[in-house]
PDB file of C-alpha atoms in Angstrom:
ATOM      1  CA  MET A   1      52.252   9.276   1.445  1.00  0.00           C
ATOM      2  CA  ALA A   2      52.084   6.331  -0.929  1.00  0.00           C
ATOM      3  CA  GLY A   3      52.152   8.613  -3.971  1.00  0.00           C
ATOM      4  CA  VAL A   4      55.143  10.701  -2.865  1.00  0.00           C
ATOM      5  CA  PRO A   5      58.472   9.361  -4.167  1.00  0.00           C
ATOM      6  CA  THR A   6      60.849   8.234  -1.436  1.00  0.00           C
ATOM      7  CA  SER A   7      63.561  10.410  -2.946  1.00  0.00           C
ATOM      8  CA  VAL A   8      61.427  13.484  -2.265  1.00  0.00           C
ATOM      9  CA  ILE A   9      60.672  12.372   1.296  1.00  0.00           C
ATOM     10  CA  ALA A  10      64.342  11.768   2.084  1.00  0.00           C
ATOM     11  CA  ALA A  11      65.528  15.066   0.599  1.00  0.00           C
ATOM     12  CA  THR A  12      62.747  16.940   2.351  1.00  0.00           C
ATOM     13  CA  GLY A  13      63.733  15.338   5.653  1.00  0.00           C
ATOM     14  CA  LEU A  14      67.337  16.509   5.372  1.00  0.00           C
ATOM     15  CA  VAL A  15      66.452  20.026   4.232  1.00  0.00           C
ATOM     16  CA  GLY A  16      63.435  20.311   6.535  1.00  0.00           C
ATOM     17  CA  GLY A  17      65.326  19.036   9.548  1.00  0.00           C
ATOM     18  CA  TYR A  18      68.040  21.626   9.088  1.00  0.00           C
ATOM     19  CA  ALA A  19      65.548  24.398   8.370  1.00  0.00           C
ATOM     20  CA  THR A  20      63.507  23.517  11.447  1.00  0.00           C
ATOM     21  CA  ALA A  21      66.581  23.507  13.685  1.00  0.00           C
ATOM     22  CA  ARG A  22      67.885  26.759  12.256  1.00  0.00           C
ATOM     23  CA  TRP A  23      64.670  28.763  12.298  1.00  0.00           C
ATOM     24  CA  THR A  24      63.361  27.566  15.646  1.00  0.00           C
ATOM     25  CA  LYS A  25      66.852  27.600  17.233  1.00  0.00           C
ATOM     26  CA  LYS A  26      65.928  24.223  18.720  1.00  0.00           C
ATOM     27  CA  ARG A  27      68.227  21.524  17.366  1.00  0.00           C
ATOM     28  CA  PRO A  28      66.227  18.668  18.933  1.00  0.00           C
ATOM     29  CA  LEU A  29      63.143  19.807  17.040  1.00  0.00           C
ATOM     30  CA  GLY A  30      65.117  19.648  13.808  1.00  0.00           C
ATOM     31  CA  GLY A  31      66.210  16.158  14.799  1.00  0.00           C
ATOM     32  CA  VAL A  32      62.586  15.132  15.217  1.00  0.00           C
ATOM     33  CA  ALA A  33      61.768  16.363  11.706  1.00  0.00           C
ATOM     34  CA  LEU A  34      64.852  14.626  10.294  1.00  0.00           C
ATOM     35  CA  ALA A  35      64.044  11.350  12.053  1.00  0.00           C
ATOM     36  CA  ALA A  36      60.342  11.406  11.152  1.00  0.00           C
ATOM     37  CA  ALA A  37      61.035  11.882   7.452  1.00  0.00           C
ATOM     38  CA  GLY A  38      63.786   9.266   7.606  1.00  0.00           C
ATOM     39  CA  ALA A  39      61.381   6.760   9.152  1.00  0.00           C
ATOM     40  CA  VAL A  40      58.751   7.424   6.483  1.00  0.00           C
ATOM     41  CA  ALA A  41      61.350   7.124   3.713  1.00  0.00           C
ATOM     42  CA  ALA A  42      62.750   3.909   5.229  1.00  0.00           C
ATOM     43  CA  LYS A  43      59.296   2.370   5.357  1.00  0.00           C
ATOM     44  CA  GLY A  44      58.782   3.250   1.694  1.00  0.00           C
ATOM     45  CA  TRP A  45      62.188   1.847   0.758  1.00  0.00           C
ATOM     46  CA  GLN A  46      61.427  -1.386   2.574  1.00  0.00           C
ATOM     47  CA  GLN A  47      57.989  -1.771   1.019  1.00  0.00           C
ATOM     48  CA  LYS A  48      59.138  -0.966  -2.504  1.00  0.00           C
ATOM     49  CA  ALA A  49      62.596  -2.550  -2.630  1.00  0.00           C
ATOM     50  CA  GLY A  50      63.113  -4.796   0.394  1.00  0.00           C
ATOM     51  CA  ASN A  51      65.111  -4.849   3.593  1.00  0.00           C
ATOM     52  CA  ALA A  52      68.614  -4.718   2.117  1.00  0.00           C
ATOM     53  CA  THR A  53      67.886  -1.640   0.022  1.00  0.00           C
ATOM     54  CA  ALA A  54      66.107   0.032   2.932  1.00  0.00           C
ATOM     55  CA  ALA A  55      69.087  -0.617   5.203  1.00  0.00           C
ATOM     56  CA  ALA A  56      71.562   0.719   2.634  1.00  0.00           C
ATOM     57  CA  LEU A  57      69.546   3.861   1.945  1.00  0.00           C
ATOM     58  CA  SER A  58      68.909   4.426   5.650  1.00  0.00           C
ATOM     59  CA  GLY A  59      72.659   4.247   6.185  1.00  0.00           C
ATOM     60  CA  ALA A  60      73.165   6.746   3.369  1.00  0.00           C
ATOM     61  CA  TYR A  61      70.576   9.062   4.963  1.00  0.00           C
ATOM     62  CA  VAL A  62      72.371   9.011   8.315  1.00  0.00           C
ATOM     63  CA  ALA A  63      75.777   9.369   6.639  1.00  0.00           C
ATOM     64  CA  ALA A  64      74.487  12.359   4.660  1.00  0.00           C
ATOM     65  CA  PHE A  65      73.309  14.029   7.858  1.00  0.00           C
ATOM     66  CA  ALA A  66      76.652  13.407   9.551  1.00  0.00           C
ATOM     67  CA  GLY A  67      78.655  14.344   6.468  1.00  0.00           C
ATOM     68  CA  SER A  68      76.844  17.617   5.987  1.00  0.00           C
ATOM     69  CA  HIS A  69      78.500  19.029   9.101  1.00  0.00           C
ATOM     70  CA  PRO A  70      82.155  18.883   7.981  1.00  0.00           C
ATOM     71  CA  LEU A  71      81.101  19.749   4.431  1.00  0.00           C
ATOM     72  CA  ALA A  72      79.391  22.890   5.759  1.00  0.00           C
ATOM     73  CA  LYS A  73      82.736  24.137   7.067  1.00  0.00           C
ATOM     74  CA  LYS A  74      84.050  24.048   3.499  1.00  0.00           C
ATOM     75  CA  ILE A  75      81.114  25.245   1.390  1.00  0.00           C
ATOM     76  CA  GLY A  76      78.584  26.710   3.831  1.00  0.00           C
ATOM     77  CA  ALA A  77      75.581  25.326   5.668  1.00  0.00           C
ATOM     78  CA  TRP A  78      72.821  25.585   3.071  1.00  0.00           C
ATOM     79  CA  PRO A  79      74.950  24.427   0.121  1.00  0.00           C
ATOM     80  CA  SER A  80      76.056  21.462   2.214  1.00  0.00           C
ATOM     81  CA  VAL A  81      72.508  20.514   3.155  1.00  0.00           C
ATOM     82  CA  PHE A  82      71.331  20.791  -0.437  1.00  0.00           C
ATOM     83  CA  ALA A  83      74.295  18.770  -1.689  1.00  0.00           C
ATOM     84  CA  VAL A  84      73.754  15.847   0.667  1.00  0.00           C
ATOM     85  CA  ALA A  85      69.981  15.966   0.200  1.00  0.00           C
ATOM     86  CA  GLY A  86      70.510  15.790  -3.553  1.00  0.00           C
ATOM     87  CA  GLY A  87      72.863  12.852  -3.158  1.00  0.00           C
ATOM     88  CA  VAL A  88      70.414  10.896  -1.033  1.00  0.00           C
ATOM     89  CA  ALA A  89      67.544  11.782  -3.364  1.00  0.00           C
ATOM     90  CA  LEU A  90      69.523  10.546  -6.351  1.00  0.00           C
ATOM     91  CA  ALA A  91      70.459   7.300  -4.607  1.00  0.00           C
ATOM     92  CA  SER A  92      66.852   6.746  -3.573  1.00  0.00           C
ATOM     93  CA  TRP A  93      65.569   7.448  -7.056  1.00  0.00           C
ATOM     94  CA  VAL A  94      68.090   5.085  -8.658  1.00  0.00           C
ATOM     95  CA  ALA A  95      67.520   2.278  -6.152  1.00  0.00           C
ATOM     96  CA  VAL A  96      63.771   2.580  -5.628  1.00  0.00           C
ATOM     97  CA  ASP A  97      61.707   5.260  -7.347  1.00  0.00           C
ATOM     98  CA  ARG A  98      62.663   4.752 -10.980  1.00  0.00           C
ATOM     99  CA  ARG A  99      61.312   1.186 -10.825  1.00  0.00           C
ATOM    100  CA  LYS A 100      57.739   2.409 -11.154  1.00  0.00           C
TER     101      LYS A 100
END
């Protein structure tokens, strides 16, 4: 996964986690997908930009997941997931991926 930008991994984890939970009707399975992608992204953030950046972006990833729930009540589930995934992807790109 060294060639995949961390912004793509993080966004895919948020979207893929929700999609997995929704389509399988098994929320824990979606959580596994979300956590796995988050762990891969965090490792990339740490390797490319250090511990502080990895911690900040990991916090943003978790906050995006949590924030998507109340946002979904206002704008709908899929728009909410895409919005928070885009936000995390942008933050990851700015902090880590654009340095290449």
